[in-house]
Amino acid sequence: MKKALVIGITGQDGVYLSDFLLKKGYEVIGTFRRTSHRSLERLESFDMIDKVELLKMDLVDDISINKTIKYAQADEIYNLGAQSFVGVSFDQPILTSNINGLGPLRVFETVKELSPHSKLYQASSSEMYGNAPGIKNEKSSFKPRSPYGVAKVFAHNMTNHYREAYDIFASCGILFNHESPLRGIEFVTRQITYRLA
């Protein structure tokens, strides 16, 4: 049985990915950040609470990252964790850079030292392209226009660096906005659909 570690399991993408992996027969370990409010509603809506192992981990905390990756020894690691609001990155650029840029670097460094067999996936973002016109692909230039986008470019480039410098299996997926009933209500599109419904 393959084992997957899903960093950021409580988000929209984490829930859908975990559901997919469980159906393929994976053992799934998921991480979530400790907060003052409960954040497991999406997992509960898919009846997954008892099907995945949940661990508290924070992308700004080296110790929790080290413990989690050492414990999991996962075949595959998916980093979906992030400060996910572009607008907030203007108000909190240092926090955003710490989570979205240095957080993945902490994960990569820990994998290199404690779990080098693990295959890594880093969630990159269309925000790396900024507002540049035209159709984008993997060869398009990055011109980020927000602290969020800049941090994502850093993480994207570090993924490539760790793959090339340390022969680690590491890949990125450049994600554009994607919608579902699980997308947070704080996003504009969900606010519109929620109010219409």
CSV table of C-alpha atoms in Angstrom, one decimal:
chain,number,residue,atom,x,y,z
A,1,MET,CA,0.0,0.0,0.0
A,2,LYS,CA,1.4,3.4,-1.0
A,3,LYS,CA,1.4,6.2,1.6
A,4,ALA,CA,0.8,9.8,0.8
A,5,LEU,CA,1.3,12.9,3.0
A,6,VAL,CA,-1.0,15.7,2.1
A,7,ILE,CA,0.1,19.0,3.6
A,8,GLY,CA,-2.9,21.2,3.8
A,9,ILE,CA,-5.5,18.4,3.8
A,10,THR,CA,-8.3,20.6,5.1
A,11,GLY,CA,-8.4,22.9,2.0
A,12,GLN,CA,-10.5,22.4,-1.1
A,13,ASP,CA,-7.7,20.7,-3.0
A,14,GLY,CA,-6.5,18.6,0.0
A,15,VAL,CA,-9.9,17.1,0.4
A,16,TYR,CA,-10.4,16.2,-3.3
A,17,LEU,CA,-6.9,14.8,-3.6
A,18,SER,CA,-7.2,12.7,-0.4
A,19,ASP,CA,-10.5,11.3,-1.6
A,20,PHE,CA,-8.9,10.4,-4.9
A,21,LEU,CA,-5.9,8.8,-3.2
A,22,LEU,CA,-8.1,6.8,-0.8
A,23,LYS,CA,-10.1,5.4,-3.7
A,24,LYS,CA,-6.8,4.3,-5.3
A,25,GLY,CA,-5.9,2.4,-2.2
A,26,TYR,CA,-3.4,4.8,-0.6
A,27,GLU,CA,-2.9,5.3,3.1
A,28,VAL,CA,-3.3,9.0,3.6
A,29,ILE,CA,-1.8,11.2,6.3
A,30,GLY,CA,-2.9,14.8,6.3
A,31,THR,CA,-1.6,17.8,8.0
A,32,PHE,CA,-3.5,20.8,9.2
A,33,ARG,CA,-2.5,24.0,11.1
A,34,ARG,CA,-3.8,24.4,14.6
A,35,THR,CA,-6.2,27.3,14.8
A,36,SER,CA,-8.7,28.6,17.3
A,37,HIS,CA,-11.6,27.3,15.2
A,38,ARG,CA,-12.5,23.9,14.0
A,39,SER,CA,-11.4,23.3,10.3
A,40,LEU,CA,-12.4,19.8,9.5
A,41,GLU,CA,-15.8,20.5,8.0
A,42,ARG,CA,-14.6,19.7,4.4
A,43,LEU,CA,-13.2,16.3,5.5
A,44,GLU,CA,-16.4,15.5,7.3
A,45,SER,CA,-18.5,16.3,4.3
A,46,PHE,CA,-16.6,13.5,2.5
A,47,ASP,CA,-16.9,11.2,5.5
A,48,MET,CA,-13.0,11.0,5.6
A,49,ILE,CA,-12.3,11.8,9.3
A,50,ASP,CA,-11.8,8.1,10.2
A,51,LYS,CA,-10.2,7.2,6.9
A,52,VAL,CA,-7.1,9.5,7.1
A,53,GLU,CA,-4.6,10.1,9.8
A,54,LEU,CA,-4.5,13.8,10.8
A,55,LEU,CA,-1.4,15.5,12.2
A,56,LYS,CA,-0.9,19.1,13.3
A,57,MET,CA,1.9,20.8,11.4
A,58,ASP,CA,2.8,24.4,10.5
A,59,LEU,CA,4.9,25.4,7.5
A,60,VAL,CA,6.6,28.1,9.6
A,61,ASP,CA,7.7,25.5,12.3
A,62,ASP,CA,10.8,23.4,11.5
A,63,ILE,CA,10.2,21.1,14.4
A,64,SER,CA,6.7,20.1,13.4
A,65,ILE,CA,7.8,19.6,9.7
A,66,ASN,CA,10.7,17.4,10.7
A,67,LYS,CA,8.6,15.3,13.1
A,68,THR,CA,5.8,14.9,10.5
A,69,ILE,CA,8.0,13.9,7.5
A,70,LYS,CA,10.2,11.6,9.6
A,71,TYR,CA,7.1,9.9,11.0
A,72,ALA,CA,5.3,9.6,7.7
A,73,GLN,CA,8.1,8.3,5.5
A,74,ALA,CA,5.6,8.8,2.7
A,75,ASP,CA,6.0,7.6,-0.8
A,76,GLU,CA,4.4,10.8,-2.1
A,77,ILE,CA,4.2,14.3,-0.4
A,78,TYR,CA,1.8,16.9,-1.7
A,79,ASN,CA,2.4,20.4,-0.5
A,80,LEU,CA,-1.0,22.2,-0.8
A,81,GLY,CA,-0.5,24.3,2.3
A,82,ALA,CA,-0.4,28.0,1.9
A,83,GLN,CA,-1.6,31.4,2.9
A,84,SER,CA,-4.1,31.3,0.1
A,85,PHE,CA,-5.4,34.9,-0.2
A,86,VAL,CA,-3.6,37.2,-2.6
A,87,GLY,CA,-5.2,40.3,-1.1
A,88,VAL,CA,-4.0,39.4,2.4
A,89,SER,CA,-0.4,39.1,1.1
A,90,PHE,CA,-0.3,42.9,0.7
A,91,ASP,CA,-1.3,43.4,4.3
A,92,GLN,CA,1.0,40.5,5.6
A,93,PRO,CA,3.9,40.1,3.1
A,94,ILE,CA,6.3,38.7,5.6
A,95,LEU,CA,3.9,36.1,6.9
A,96,THR,CA,2.9,35.2,3.3
A,97,SER,CA,6.5,34.8,2.3
A,98,ASN,CA,7.3,32.7,5.3
A,99,ILE,CA,4.4,30.3,4.7
A,100,ASN,CA,4.3,30.2,0.9
A,101,GLY,CA,8.0,30.6,0.1
A,102,LEU,CA,10.1,29.4,3.0
A,103,GLY,CA,7.5,26.8,4.1
A,104,PRO,CA,8.1,24.7,1.0
A,105,LEU,CA,11.9,25.2,1.3
A,106,ARG,CA,11.6,23.8,4.9
A,107,VAL,CA,9.7,20.8,3.5
A,108,PHE,CA,12.3,20.2,0.7
A,109,GLU,CA,15.2,20.4,3.1
A,110,THR,CA,13.6,18.0,5.5
A,111,VAL,CA,12.8,15.5,2.7
A,112,LYS,CA,16.4,15.7,1.5
A,113,GLU,CA,17.6,14.9,5.0
A,114,LEU,CA,15.0,12.5,6.4
A,115,SER,CA,12.9,11.0,3.6
A,116,PRO,CA,14.8,11.3,0.3
A,117,HIS,CA,12.8,8.5,-1.3
A,118,SER,CA,9.6,10.6,-1.1
A,119,LYS,CA,8.2,12.1,-4.3
A,120,LEU,CA,7.3,15.7,-3.9
A,121,TYR,CA,4.6,17.8,-5.5
A,122,GLN,CA,4.5,21.6,-5.0
A,123,ALA,CA,1.4,23.6,-5.7
A,124,SER,CA,2.5,26.5,-7.8
A,125,SER,CA,0.1,29.3,-8.9
A,126,SER,CA,-1.0,31.3,-11.9
A,127,GLU,CA,-0.3,34.4,-9.7
A,128,MET,CA,3.4,33.8,-10.7
A,129,TYR,CA,2.6,35.3,-14.1
A,130,GLY,CA,1.0,38.4,-12.7
A,131,ASN,CA,-1.1,40.4,-15.1
A,132,ALA,CA,1.0,39.7,-18.2
A,133,PRO,CA,-1.3,39.4,-21.3
A,134,GLY,CA,-1.6,36.3,-23.4
A,135,ILE,CA,-1.9,32.5,-23.0
A,136,LYS,CA,0.4,31.0,-20.4
A,137,ASN,CA,2.4,27.8,-20.4
A,138,GLU,CA,5.3,26.3,-18.5
A,139,LYS,CA,7.8,28.4,-20.6
A,140,SER,CA,6.1,31.8,-20.0
A,141,SER,CA,7.9,34.4,-18.0
A,142,PHE,CA,7.0,35.0,-14.4
A,143,LYS,CA,6.1,38.6,-13.5
A,144,PRO,CA,4.4,38.4,-10.1
A,145,ARG,CA,2.5,41.4,-9.0
A,146,SER,CA,1.8,40.5,-5.3
A,147,PRO,CA,3.8,39.2,-2.4
A,148,TYR,CA,1.8,36.0,-2.8
A,149,GLY,CA,3.0,35.6,-6.4
A,150,VAL,CA,6.6,36.4,-5.5
A,151,ALA,CA,6.6,33.8,-2.7
A,152,LYS,CA,5.1,31.2,-5.1
A,153,VAL,CA,7.8,31.9,-7.7
A,154,PHE,CA,10.4,31.3,-5.0
A,155,ALA,CA,8.9,28.0,-4.0
A,156,HIS,CA,8.5,27.0,-7.7
A,157,ASN,CA,12.2,27.8,-8.3
A,158,MET,CA,13.3,26.0,-5.2
A,159,THR,CA,11.4,22.9,-6.3
A,160,ASN,CA,13.4,22.9,-9.5
A,161,HIS,CA,16.6,23.5,-7.6
A,162,TYR,CA,16.1,20.5,-5.3
A,163,ARG,CA,15.3,18.3,-8.2
A,164,GLU,CA,18.4,19.3,-10.1
A,165,ALA,CA,20.9,19.7,-7.2
A,166,TYR,CA,19.9,16.8,-5.0
A,167,ASP,CA,18.3,14.4,-7.5
A,168,ILE,CA,15.0,14.4,-5.6
A,169,PHE,CA,11.8,13.6,-7.4
A,170,ALA,CA,10.1,17.0,-7.2
A,171,SER,CA,7.5,18.5,-9.5
A,172,CYS,CA,5.2,21.5,-9.6
A,173,GLY,CA,1.7,22.0,-10.9
A,174,ILE,CA,0.8,25.5,-11.9
A,175,LEU,CA,-2.7,25.9,-10.6
A,176,PHE,CA,-5.1,28.5,-12.0
A,177,ASN,CA,-8.3,29.5,-10.1
A,178,HIS,CA,-10.6,26.4,-9.8
A,179,GLU,CA,-14.0,26.3,-8.3
A,180,SER,CA,-16.0,23.8,-6.4
A,181,PRO,CA,-18.7,23.6,-3.7
A,182,LEU,CA,-15.7,23.2,-1.2
A,183,ARG,CA,-14.0,26.5,-2.1
A,184,GLY,CA,-14.0,28.9,0.8
A,185,ILE,CA,-16.9,31.3,1.1
A,186,GLU,CA,-14.4,34.1,1.5
A,187,PHE,CA,-13.5,33.9,-2.2
A,188,VAL,CA,-15.5,36.3,-4.5
A,189,THR,CA,-16.9,33.5,-6.7
A,190,ARG,CA,-18.2,31.6,-3.8
A,191,GLN,CA,-19.8,34.7,-2.2
A,192,ILE,CA,-21.6,35.2,-5.5
A,193,THR,CA,-22.9,31.7,-5.9
A,194,TYR,CA,-23.7,31.4,-2.2
A,195,ARG,CA,-25.8,34.5,-2.3
A,196,LEU,CA,-27.5,33.5,-5.5
A,197,ALA,CA,-28.4,30.1,-4.1
